[in-house]
N, CA and C atoms as an extended XYZ file, in Angstrom:
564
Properties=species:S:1:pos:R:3:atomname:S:1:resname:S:1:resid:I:1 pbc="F F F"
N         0.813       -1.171        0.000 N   UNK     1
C         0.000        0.000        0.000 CA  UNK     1
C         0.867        1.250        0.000 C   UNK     1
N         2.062        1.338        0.891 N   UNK     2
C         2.737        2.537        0.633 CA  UNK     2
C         3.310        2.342       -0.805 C   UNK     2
N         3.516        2.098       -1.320 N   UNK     3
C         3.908        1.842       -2.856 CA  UNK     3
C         2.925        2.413       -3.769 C   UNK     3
N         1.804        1.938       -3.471 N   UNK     4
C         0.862        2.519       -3.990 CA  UNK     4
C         0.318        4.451       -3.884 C   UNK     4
N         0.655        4.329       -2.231 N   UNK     5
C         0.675        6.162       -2.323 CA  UNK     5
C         1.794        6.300       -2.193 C   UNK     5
N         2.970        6.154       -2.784 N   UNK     6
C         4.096        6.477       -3.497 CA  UNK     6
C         3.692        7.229       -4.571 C   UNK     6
N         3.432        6.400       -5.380 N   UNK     7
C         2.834        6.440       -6.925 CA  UNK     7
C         2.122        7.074       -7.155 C   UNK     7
N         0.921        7.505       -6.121 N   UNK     8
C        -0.077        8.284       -6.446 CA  UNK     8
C         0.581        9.465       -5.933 C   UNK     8
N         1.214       10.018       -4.966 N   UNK     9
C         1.890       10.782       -4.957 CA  UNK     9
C         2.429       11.623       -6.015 C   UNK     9
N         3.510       10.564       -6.119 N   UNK    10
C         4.181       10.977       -7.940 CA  UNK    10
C         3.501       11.391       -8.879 C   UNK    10
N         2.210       10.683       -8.477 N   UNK    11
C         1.285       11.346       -9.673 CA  UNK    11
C         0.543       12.876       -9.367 C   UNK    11
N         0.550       12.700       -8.606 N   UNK    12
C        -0.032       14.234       -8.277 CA  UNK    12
C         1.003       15.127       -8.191 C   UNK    12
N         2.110       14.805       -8.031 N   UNK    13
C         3.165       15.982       -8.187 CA  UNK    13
C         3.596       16.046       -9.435 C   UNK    13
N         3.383       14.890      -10.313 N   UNK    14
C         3.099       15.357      -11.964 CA  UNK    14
C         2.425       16.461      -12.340 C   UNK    14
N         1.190       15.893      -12.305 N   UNK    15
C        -0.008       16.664      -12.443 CA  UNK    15
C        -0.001       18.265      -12.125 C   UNK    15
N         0.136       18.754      -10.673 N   UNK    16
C         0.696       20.315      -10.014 CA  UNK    16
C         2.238       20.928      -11.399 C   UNK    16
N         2.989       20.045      -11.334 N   UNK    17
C         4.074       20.476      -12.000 CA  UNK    17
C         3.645       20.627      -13.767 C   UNK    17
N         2.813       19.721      -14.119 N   UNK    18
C         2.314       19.768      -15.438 CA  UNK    18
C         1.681       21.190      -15.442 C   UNK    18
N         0.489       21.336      -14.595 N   UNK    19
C        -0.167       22.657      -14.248 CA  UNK    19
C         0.395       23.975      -14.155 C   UNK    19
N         1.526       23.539      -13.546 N   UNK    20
C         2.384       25.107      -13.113 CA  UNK    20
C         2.760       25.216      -14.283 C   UNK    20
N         3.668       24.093      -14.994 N   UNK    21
C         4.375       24.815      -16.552 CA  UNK    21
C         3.738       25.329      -17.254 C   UNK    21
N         2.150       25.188      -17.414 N   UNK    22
C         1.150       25.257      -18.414 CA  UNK    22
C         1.230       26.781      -18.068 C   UNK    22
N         0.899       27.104      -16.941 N   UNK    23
C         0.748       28.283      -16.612 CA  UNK    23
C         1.610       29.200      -16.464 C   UNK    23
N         2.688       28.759      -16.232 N   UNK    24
C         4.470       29.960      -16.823 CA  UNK    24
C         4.424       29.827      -18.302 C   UNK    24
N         4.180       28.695      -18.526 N   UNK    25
C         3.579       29.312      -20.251 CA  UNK    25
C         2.892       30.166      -20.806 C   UNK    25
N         1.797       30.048      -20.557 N   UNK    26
C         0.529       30.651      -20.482 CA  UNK    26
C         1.299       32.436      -20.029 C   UNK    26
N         1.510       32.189      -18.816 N   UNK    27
C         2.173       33.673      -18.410 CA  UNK    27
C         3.305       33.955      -19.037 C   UNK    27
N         4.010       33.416      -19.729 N   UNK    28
C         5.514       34.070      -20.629 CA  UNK    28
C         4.371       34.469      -22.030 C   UNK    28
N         3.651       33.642      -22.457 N   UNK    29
C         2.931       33.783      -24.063 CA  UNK    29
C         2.436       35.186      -24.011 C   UNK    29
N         1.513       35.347      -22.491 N   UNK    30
C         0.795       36.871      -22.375 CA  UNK    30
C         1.829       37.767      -22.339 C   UNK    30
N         3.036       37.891      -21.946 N   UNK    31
C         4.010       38.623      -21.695 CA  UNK    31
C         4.485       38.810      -22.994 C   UNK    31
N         5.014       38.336      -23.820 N   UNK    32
C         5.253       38.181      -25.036 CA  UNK    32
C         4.341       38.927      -25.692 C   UNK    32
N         2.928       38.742      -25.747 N   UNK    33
C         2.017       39.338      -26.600 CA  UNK    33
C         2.193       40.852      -26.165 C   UNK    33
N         2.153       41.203      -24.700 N   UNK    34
C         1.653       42.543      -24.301 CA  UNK    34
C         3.190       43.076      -24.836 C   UNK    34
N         4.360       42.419      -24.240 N   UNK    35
C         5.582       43.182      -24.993 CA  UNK    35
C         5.287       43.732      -26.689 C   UNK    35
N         4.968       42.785      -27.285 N   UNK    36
C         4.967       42.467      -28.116 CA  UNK    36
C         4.229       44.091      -29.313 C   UNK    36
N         2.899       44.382      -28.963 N   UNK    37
C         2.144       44.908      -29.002 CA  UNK    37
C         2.573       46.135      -28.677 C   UNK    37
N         3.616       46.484      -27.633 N   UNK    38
C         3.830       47.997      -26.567 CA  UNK    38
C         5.072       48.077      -28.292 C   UNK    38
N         5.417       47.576      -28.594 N   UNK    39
C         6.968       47.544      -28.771 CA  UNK    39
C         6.359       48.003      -30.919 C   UNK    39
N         5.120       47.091      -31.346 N   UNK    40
C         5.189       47.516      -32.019 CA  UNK    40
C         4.365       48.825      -32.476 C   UNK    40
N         3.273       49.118      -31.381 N   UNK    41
C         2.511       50.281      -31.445 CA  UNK    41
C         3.695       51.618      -31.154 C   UNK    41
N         4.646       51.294      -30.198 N   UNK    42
C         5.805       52.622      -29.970 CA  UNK    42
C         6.526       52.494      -31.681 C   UNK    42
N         6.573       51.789      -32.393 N   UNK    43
C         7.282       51.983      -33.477 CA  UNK    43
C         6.609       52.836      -34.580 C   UNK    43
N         5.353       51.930      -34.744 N   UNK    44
C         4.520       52.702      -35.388 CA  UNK    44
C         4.361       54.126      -35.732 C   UNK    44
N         4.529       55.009      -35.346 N   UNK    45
C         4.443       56.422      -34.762 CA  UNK    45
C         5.745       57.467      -34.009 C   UNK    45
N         6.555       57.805      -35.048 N   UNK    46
C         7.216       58.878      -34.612 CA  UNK    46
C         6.509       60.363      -35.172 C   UNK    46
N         7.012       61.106      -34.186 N   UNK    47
C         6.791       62.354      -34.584 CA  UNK    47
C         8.078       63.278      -34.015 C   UNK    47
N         8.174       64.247      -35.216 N   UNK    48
C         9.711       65.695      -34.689 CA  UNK    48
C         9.142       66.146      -33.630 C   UNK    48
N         7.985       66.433      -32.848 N   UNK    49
C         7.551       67.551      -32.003 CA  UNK    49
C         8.321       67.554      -30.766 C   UNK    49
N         8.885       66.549      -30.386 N   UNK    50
C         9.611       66.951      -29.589 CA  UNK    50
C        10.858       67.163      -29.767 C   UNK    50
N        11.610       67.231      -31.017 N   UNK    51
C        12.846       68.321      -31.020 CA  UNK    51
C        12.195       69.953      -31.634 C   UNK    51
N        10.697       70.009      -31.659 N   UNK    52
C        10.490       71.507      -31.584 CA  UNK    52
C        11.083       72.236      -30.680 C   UNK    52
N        10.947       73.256      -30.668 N   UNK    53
C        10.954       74.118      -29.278 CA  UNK    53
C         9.127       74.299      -29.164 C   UNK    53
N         9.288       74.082      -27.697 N   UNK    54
C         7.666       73.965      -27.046 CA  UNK    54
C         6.520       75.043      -27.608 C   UNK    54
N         7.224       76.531      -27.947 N   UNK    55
C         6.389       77.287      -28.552 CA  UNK    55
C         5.409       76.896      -29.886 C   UNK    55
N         5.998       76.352      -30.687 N   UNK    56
C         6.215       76.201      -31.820 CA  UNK    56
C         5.305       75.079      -32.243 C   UNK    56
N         3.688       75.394      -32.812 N   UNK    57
C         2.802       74.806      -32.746 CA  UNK    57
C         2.138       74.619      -33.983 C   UNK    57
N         2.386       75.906      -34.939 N   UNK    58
C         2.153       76.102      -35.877 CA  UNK    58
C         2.156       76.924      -36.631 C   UNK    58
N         2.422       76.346      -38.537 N   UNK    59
C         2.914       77.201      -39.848 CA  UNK    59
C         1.727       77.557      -40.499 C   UNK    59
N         2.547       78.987      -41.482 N   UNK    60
C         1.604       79.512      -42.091 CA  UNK    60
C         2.527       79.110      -43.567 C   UNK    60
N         1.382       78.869      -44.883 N   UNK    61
C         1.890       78.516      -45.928 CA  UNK    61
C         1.607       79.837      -46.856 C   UNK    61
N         2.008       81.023      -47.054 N   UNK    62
C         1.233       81.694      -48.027 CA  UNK    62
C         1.631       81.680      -49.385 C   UNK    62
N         1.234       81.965      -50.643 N   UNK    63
C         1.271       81.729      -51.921 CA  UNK    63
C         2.551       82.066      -52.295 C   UNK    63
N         3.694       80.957      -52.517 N   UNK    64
C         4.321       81.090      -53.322 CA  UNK    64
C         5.026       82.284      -54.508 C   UNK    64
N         5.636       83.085      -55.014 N   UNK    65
C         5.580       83.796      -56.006 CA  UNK    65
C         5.990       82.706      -57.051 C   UNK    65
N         5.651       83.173      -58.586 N   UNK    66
C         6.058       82.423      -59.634 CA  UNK    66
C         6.051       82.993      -60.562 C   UNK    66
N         7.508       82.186      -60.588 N   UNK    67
C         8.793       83.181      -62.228 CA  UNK    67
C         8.203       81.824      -63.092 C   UNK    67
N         7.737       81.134      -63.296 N   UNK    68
C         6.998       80.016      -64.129 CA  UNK    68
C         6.001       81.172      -65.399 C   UNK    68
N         5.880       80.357      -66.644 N   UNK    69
C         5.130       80.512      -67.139 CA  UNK    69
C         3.865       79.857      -66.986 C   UNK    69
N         3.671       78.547      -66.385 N   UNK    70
C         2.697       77.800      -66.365 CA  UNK    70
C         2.200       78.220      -64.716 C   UNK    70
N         0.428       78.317      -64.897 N   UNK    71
C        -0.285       78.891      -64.139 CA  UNK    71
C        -0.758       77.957      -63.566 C   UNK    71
N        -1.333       78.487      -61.963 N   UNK    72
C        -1.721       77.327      -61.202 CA  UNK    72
C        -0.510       76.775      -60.718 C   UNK    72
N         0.680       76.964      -60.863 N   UNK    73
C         1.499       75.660      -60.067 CA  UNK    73
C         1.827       76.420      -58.545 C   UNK    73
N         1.915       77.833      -57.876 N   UNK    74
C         1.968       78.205      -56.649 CA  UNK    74
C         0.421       77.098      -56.054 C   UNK    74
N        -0.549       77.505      -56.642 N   UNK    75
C        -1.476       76.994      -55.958 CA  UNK    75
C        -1.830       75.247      -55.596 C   UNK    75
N        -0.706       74.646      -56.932 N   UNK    76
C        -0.222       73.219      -56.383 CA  UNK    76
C         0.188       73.289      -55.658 C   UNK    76
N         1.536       73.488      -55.300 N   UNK    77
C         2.568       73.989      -54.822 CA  UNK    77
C         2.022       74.091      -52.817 C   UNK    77
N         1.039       75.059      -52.849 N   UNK    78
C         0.634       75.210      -51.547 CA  UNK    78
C        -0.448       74.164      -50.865 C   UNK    78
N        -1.312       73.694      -52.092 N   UNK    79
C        -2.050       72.607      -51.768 CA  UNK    79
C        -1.511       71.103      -51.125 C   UNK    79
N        -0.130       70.924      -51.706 N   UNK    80
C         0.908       69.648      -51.991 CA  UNK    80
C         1.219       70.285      -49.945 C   UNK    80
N         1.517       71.332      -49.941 N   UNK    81
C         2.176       71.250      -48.973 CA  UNK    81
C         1.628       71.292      -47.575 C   UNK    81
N         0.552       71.964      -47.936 N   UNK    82
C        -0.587       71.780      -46.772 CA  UNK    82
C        -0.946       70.509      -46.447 C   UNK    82
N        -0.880       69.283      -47.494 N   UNK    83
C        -1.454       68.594      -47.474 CA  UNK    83
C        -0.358       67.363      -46.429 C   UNK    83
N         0.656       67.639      -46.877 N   UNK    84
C         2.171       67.013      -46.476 CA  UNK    84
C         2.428       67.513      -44.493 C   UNK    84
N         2.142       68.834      -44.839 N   UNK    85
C         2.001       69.572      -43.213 CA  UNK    85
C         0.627       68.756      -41.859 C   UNK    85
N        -0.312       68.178      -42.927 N   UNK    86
C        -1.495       67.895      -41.972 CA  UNK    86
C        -1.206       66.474      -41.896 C   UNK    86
N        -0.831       65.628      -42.963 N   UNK    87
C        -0.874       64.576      -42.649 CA  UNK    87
C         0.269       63.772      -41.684 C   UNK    87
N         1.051       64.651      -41.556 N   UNK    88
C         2.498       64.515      -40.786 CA  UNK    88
C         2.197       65.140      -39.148 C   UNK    88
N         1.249       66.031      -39.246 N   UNK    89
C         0.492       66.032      -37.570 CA  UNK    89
C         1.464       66.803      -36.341 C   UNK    89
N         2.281       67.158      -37.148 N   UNK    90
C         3.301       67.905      -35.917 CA  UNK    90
C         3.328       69.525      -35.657 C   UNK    90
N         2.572       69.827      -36.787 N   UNK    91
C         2.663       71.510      -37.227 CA  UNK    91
C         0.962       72.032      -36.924 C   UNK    91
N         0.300       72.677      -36.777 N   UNK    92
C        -0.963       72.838      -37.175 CA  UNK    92
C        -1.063       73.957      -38.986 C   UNK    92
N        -1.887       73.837      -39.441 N   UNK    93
C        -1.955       74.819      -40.581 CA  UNK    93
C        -2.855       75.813      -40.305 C   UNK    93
N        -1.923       77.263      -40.129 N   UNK    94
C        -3.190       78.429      -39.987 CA  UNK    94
C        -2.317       79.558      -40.658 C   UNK    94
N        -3.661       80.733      -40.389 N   UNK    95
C        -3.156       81.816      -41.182 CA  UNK    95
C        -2.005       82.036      -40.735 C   UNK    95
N        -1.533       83.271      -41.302 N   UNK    96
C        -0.448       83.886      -41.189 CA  UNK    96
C         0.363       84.926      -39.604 C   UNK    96
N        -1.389       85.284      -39.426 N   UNK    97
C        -1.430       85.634      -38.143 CA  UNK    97
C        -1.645       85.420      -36.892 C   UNK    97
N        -1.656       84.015      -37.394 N   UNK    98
C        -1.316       83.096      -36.123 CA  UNK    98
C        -0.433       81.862      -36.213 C   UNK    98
N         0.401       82.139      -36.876 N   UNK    99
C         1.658       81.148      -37.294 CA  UNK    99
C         2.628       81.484      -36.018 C   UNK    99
N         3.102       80.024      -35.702 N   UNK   100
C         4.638       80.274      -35.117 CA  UNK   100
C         5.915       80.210      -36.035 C   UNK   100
N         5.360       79.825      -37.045 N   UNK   101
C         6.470       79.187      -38.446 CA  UNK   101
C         5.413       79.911      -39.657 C   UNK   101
N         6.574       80.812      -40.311 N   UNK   102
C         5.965       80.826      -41.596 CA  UNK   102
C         6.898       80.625      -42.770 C   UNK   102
N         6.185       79.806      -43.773 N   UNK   103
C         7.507       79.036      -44.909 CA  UNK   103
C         6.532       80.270      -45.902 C   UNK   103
N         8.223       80.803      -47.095 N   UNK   104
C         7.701       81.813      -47.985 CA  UNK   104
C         8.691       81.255      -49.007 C   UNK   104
N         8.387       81.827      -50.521 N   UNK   105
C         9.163       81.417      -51.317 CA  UNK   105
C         9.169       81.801      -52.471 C   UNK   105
N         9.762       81.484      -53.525 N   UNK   106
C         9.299       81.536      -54.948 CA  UNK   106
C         9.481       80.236      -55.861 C   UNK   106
N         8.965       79.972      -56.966 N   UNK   107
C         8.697       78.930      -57.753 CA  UNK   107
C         9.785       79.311      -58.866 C   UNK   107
N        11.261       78.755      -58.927 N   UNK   108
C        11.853       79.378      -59.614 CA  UNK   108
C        10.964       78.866      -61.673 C   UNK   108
N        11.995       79.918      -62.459 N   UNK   109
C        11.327       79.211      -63.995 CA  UNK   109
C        11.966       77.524      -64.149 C   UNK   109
N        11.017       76.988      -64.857 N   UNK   110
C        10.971       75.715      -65.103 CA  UNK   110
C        12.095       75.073      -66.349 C   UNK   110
N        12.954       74.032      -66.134 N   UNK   111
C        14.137       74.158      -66.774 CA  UNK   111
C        13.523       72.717      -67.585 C   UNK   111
N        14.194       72.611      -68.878 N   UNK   112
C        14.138       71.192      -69.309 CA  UNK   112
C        15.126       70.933      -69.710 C   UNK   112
N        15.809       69.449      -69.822 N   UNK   113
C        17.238       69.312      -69.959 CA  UNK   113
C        17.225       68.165      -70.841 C   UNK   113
N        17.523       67.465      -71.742 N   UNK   114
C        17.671       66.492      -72.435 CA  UNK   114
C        17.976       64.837      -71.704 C   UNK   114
N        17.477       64.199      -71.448 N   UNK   115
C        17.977       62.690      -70.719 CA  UNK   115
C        18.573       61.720      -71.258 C   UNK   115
N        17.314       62.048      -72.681 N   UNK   116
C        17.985       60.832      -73.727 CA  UNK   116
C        17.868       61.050      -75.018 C   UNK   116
N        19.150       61.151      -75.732 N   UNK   117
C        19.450       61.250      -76.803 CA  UNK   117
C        19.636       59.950      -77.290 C   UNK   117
N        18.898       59.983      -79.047 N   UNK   118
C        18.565       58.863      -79.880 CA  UNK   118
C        19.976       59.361      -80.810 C   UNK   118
N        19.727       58.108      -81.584 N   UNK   119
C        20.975       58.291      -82.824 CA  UNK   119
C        20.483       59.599      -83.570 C   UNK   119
N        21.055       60.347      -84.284 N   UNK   120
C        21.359       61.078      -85.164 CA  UNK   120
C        20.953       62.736      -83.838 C   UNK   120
N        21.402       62.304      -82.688 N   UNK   121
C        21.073       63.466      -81.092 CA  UNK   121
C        19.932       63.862      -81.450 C   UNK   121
N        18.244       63.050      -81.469 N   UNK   122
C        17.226       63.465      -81.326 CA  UNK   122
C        16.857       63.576      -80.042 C   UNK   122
N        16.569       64.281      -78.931 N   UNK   123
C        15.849       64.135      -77.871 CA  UNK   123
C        14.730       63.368      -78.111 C   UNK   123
N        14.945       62.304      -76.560 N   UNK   124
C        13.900       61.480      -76.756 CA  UNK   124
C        12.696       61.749      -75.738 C   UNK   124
N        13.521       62.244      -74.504 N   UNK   125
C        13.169       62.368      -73.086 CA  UNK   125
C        13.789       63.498      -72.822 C   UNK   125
N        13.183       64.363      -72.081 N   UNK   126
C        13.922       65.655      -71.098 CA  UNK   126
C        13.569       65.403      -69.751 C   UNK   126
N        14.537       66.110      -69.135 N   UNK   127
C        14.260       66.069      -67.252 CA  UNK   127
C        13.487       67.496      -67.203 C   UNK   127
N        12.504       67.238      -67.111 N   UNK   128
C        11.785       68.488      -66.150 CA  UNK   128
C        12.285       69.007      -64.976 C   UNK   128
N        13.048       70.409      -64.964 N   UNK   129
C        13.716       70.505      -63.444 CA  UNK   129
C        12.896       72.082      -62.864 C   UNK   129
N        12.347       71.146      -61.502 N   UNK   130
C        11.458       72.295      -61.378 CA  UNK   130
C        12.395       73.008      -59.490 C   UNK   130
N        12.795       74.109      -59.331 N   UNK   131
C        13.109       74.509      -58.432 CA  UNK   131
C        12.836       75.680      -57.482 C   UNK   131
N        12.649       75.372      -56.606 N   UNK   132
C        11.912       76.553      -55.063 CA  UNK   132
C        12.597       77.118      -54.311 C   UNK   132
N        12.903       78.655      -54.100 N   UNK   133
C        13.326       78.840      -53.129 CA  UNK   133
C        12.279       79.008      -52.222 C   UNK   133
N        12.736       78.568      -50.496 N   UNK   134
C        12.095       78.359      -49.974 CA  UNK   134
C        12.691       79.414      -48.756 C   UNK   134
N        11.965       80.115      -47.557 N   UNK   135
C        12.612       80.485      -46.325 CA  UNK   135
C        11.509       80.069      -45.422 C   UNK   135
N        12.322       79.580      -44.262 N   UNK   136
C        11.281       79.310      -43.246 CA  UNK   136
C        11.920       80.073      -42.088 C   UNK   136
N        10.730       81.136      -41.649 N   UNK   137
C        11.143       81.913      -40.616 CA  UNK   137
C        10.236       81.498      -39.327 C   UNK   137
N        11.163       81.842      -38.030 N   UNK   138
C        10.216       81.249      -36.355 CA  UNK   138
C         9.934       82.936      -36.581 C   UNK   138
N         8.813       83.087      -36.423 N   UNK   139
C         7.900       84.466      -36.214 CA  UNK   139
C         8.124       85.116      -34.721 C   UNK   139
N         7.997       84.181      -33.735 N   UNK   140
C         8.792       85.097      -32.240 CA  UNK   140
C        10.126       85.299      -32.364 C   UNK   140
N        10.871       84.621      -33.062 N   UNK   141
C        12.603       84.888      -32.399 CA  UNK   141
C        12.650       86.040      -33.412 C   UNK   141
N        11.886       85.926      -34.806 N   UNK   142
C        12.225       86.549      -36.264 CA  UNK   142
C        13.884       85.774      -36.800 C   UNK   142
N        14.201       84.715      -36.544 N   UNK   143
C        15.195       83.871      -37.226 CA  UNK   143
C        15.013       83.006      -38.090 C   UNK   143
N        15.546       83.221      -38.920 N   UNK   144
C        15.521       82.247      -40.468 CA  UNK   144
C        15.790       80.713      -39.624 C   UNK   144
N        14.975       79.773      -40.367 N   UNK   145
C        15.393       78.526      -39.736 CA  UNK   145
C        16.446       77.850      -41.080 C   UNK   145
N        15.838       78.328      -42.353 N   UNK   146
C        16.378       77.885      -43.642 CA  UNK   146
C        15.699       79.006      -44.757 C   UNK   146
N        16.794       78.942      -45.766 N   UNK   147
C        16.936       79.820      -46.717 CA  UNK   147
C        17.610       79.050      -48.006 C   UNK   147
N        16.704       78.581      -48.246 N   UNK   148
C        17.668       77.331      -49.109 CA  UNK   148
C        16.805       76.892      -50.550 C   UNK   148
N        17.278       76.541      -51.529 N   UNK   149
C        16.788       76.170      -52.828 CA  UNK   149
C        16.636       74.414      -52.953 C   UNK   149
N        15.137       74.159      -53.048 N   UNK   150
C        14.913       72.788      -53.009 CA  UNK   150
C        14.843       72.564      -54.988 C   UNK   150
N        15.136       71.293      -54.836 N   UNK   151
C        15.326       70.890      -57.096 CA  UNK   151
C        15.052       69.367      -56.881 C   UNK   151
N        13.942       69.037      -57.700 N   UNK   152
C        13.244       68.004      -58.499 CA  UNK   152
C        13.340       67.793      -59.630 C   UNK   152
N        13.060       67.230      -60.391 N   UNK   153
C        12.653       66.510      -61.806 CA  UNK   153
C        11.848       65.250      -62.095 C   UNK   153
N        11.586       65.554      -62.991 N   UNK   154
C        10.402       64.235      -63.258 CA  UNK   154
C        11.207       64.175      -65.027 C   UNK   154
N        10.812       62.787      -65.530 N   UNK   155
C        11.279       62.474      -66.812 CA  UNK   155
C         9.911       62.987      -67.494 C   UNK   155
N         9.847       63.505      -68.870 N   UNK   156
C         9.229       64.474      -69.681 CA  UNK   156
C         9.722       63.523      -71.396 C   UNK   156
N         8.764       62.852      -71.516 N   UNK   157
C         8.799       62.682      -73.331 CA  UNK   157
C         9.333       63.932      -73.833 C   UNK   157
N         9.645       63.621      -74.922 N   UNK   158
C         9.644       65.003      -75.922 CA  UNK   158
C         8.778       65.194      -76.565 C   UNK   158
N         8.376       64.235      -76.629 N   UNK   159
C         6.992       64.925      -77.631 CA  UNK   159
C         5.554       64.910      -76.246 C   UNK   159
N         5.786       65.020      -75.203 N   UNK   160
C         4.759       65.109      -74.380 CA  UNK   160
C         4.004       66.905      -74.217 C   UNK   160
N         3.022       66.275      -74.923 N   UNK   161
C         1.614       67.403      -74.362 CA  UNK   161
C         2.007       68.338      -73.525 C   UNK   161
N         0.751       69.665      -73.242 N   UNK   162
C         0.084       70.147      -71.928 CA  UNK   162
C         0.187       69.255      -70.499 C   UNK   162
N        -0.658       68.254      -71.173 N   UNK   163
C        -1.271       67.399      -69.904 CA  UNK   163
C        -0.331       66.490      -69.078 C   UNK   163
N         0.526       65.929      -70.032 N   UNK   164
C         1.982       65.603      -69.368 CA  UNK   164
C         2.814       66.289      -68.874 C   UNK   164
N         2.967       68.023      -69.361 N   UNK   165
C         4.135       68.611      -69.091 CA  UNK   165
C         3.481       68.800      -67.430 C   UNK   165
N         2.340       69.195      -67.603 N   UNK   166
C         1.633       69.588      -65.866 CA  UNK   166
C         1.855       67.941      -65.234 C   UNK   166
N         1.356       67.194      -65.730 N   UNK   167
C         1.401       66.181      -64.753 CA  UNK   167
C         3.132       65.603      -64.370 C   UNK   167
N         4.438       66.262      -64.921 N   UNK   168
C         5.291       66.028      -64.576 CA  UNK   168
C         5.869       67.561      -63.831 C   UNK   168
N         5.612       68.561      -63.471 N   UNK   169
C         5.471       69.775      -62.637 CA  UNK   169
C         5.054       68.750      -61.703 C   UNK   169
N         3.146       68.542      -61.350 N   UNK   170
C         2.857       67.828      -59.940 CA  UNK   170
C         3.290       66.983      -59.765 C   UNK   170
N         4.538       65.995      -60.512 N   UNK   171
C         5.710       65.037      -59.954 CA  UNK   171
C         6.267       65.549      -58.622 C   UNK   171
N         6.816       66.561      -60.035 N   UNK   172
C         8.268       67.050      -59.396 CA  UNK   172
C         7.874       67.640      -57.735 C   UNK   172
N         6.352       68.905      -57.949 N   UNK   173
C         6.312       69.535      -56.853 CA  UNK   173
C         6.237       68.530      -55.725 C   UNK   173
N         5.396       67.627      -55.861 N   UNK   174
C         5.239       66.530      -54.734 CA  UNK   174
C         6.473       66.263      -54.062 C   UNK   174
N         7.892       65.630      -54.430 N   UNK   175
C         8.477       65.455      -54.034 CA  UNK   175
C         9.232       66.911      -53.242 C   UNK   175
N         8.808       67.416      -54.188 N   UNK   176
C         9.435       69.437      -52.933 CA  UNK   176
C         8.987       69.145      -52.084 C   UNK   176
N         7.351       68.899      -52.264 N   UNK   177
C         7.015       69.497      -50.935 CA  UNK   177
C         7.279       68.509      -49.993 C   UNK   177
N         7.726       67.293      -49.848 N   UNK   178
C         7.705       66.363      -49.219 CA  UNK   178
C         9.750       66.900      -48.939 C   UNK   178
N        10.433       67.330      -48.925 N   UNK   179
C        11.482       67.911      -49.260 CA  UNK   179
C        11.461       69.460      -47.755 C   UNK   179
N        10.594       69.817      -48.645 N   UNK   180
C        10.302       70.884      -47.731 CA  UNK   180
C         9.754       70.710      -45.954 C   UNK   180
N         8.808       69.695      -46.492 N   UNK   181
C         8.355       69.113      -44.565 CA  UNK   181
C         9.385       68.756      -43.818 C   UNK   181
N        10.088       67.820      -44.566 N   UNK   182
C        11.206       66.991      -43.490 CA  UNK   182
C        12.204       68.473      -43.504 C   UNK   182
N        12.768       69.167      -43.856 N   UNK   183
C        13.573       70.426      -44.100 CA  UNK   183
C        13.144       71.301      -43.200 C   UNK   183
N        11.805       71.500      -42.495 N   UNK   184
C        10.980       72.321      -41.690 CA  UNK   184
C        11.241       71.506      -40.310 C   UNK   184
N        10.674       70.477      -40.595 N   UNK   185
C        10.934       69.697      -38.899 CA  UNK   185
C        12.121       69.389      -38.634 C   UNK   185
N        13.123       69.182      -39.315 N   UNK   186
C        14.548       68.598      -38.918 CA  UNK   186
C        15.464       69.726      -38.848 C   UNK   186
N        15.065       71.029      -39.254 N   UNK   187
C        15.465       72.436      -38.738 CA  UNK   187
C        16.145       72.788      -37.680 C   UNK   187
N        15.680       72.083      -36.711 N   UNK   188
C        16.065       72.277      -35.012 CA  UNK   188
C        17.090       71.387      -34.900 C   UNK   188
């Protein structure tokens, strides 16, 4: 009989020990998940605002000037960038007179350059080179943060249209303005 609650013994201290592992399992798996979860929601989501300075809440975008012949591109130009400013969440967009940041500029003239030359030097392709000066001033200190000339291009057929030459302008500007955001927040 003691042999017998030997055994049953043994067996029940199986059983507890089977139980406990299940459950340091169980408790490492949840641990794992909640790490898991903290680690990739903190990745998810950076933002510059905290190498702002604390004042510094929000830009004003006003219209561009433009040495361009082609019309409408300031008003890309400011649309692209507003749009780049809101979805990036670190700046607010308001007027002018209530800016802590205001970006000003001009749309320099629009250059085309040859890419690819065919046999007998036909242009086949030109680079559309479209370039901005840009200044971004902090409105309390009155200090330039940048004063600087941003340059794009988009590839341009040669024999491309109106409708291409604009739709390779809103290439190019896109990438400005995306040029210009990170250039605004990484300022500091």
């Amino acid at each position: 009989m003691s042999a017998q609650k030997s055994g049953s013994h043994h067996l029940k201290r199986g059983m507890v020990s089977e139980k406990t592992m299940m459950f340091k399992r169980s408790l490492g798996f949840g641990l794992f998940i909640i790490l898991a979860v903290f680690f990739v929601s903190s990745c998810g989501y950076y933002s510059f605002k905290g190498s702002l300075p604390s004042y510094i809440e929000s830009i004003a975008i006003p219209l561009f000037d433009n040495q361009t012949p082609d019309p409408g591109v300031p008003e890309t130009l400011n649309q692209l960038l507003t749009t780049e400013f809101i979805k990036d969440n670190t700046l607010k967009v308001v007027d002018e007179s209530k800016a802590d940041l205001i970006l000003s500029g001009v749309i320099l003239p629009i250059r085309l350059q040859p890419a690819v030359v065919r046999e007998g030097e036909e242009v086949a392709e030109d680079k559309l080179i479209v370039s901005v000066k840009v200044k971004c001033e902090d409105v309390k200190t009155s200090k330039v943060l940048f004063n600087k000339t941003f340059q794009q291009y988009s590839p341009l057929d040669a024999t491309a249209g109106l409708e291409e030459r604009e739709q390779a302008i809103n290439d190019a500007l896109q990438l400005i303005a995306e040029d210009i955001l990170n250039a605004t927040l990484g300022a500091w």
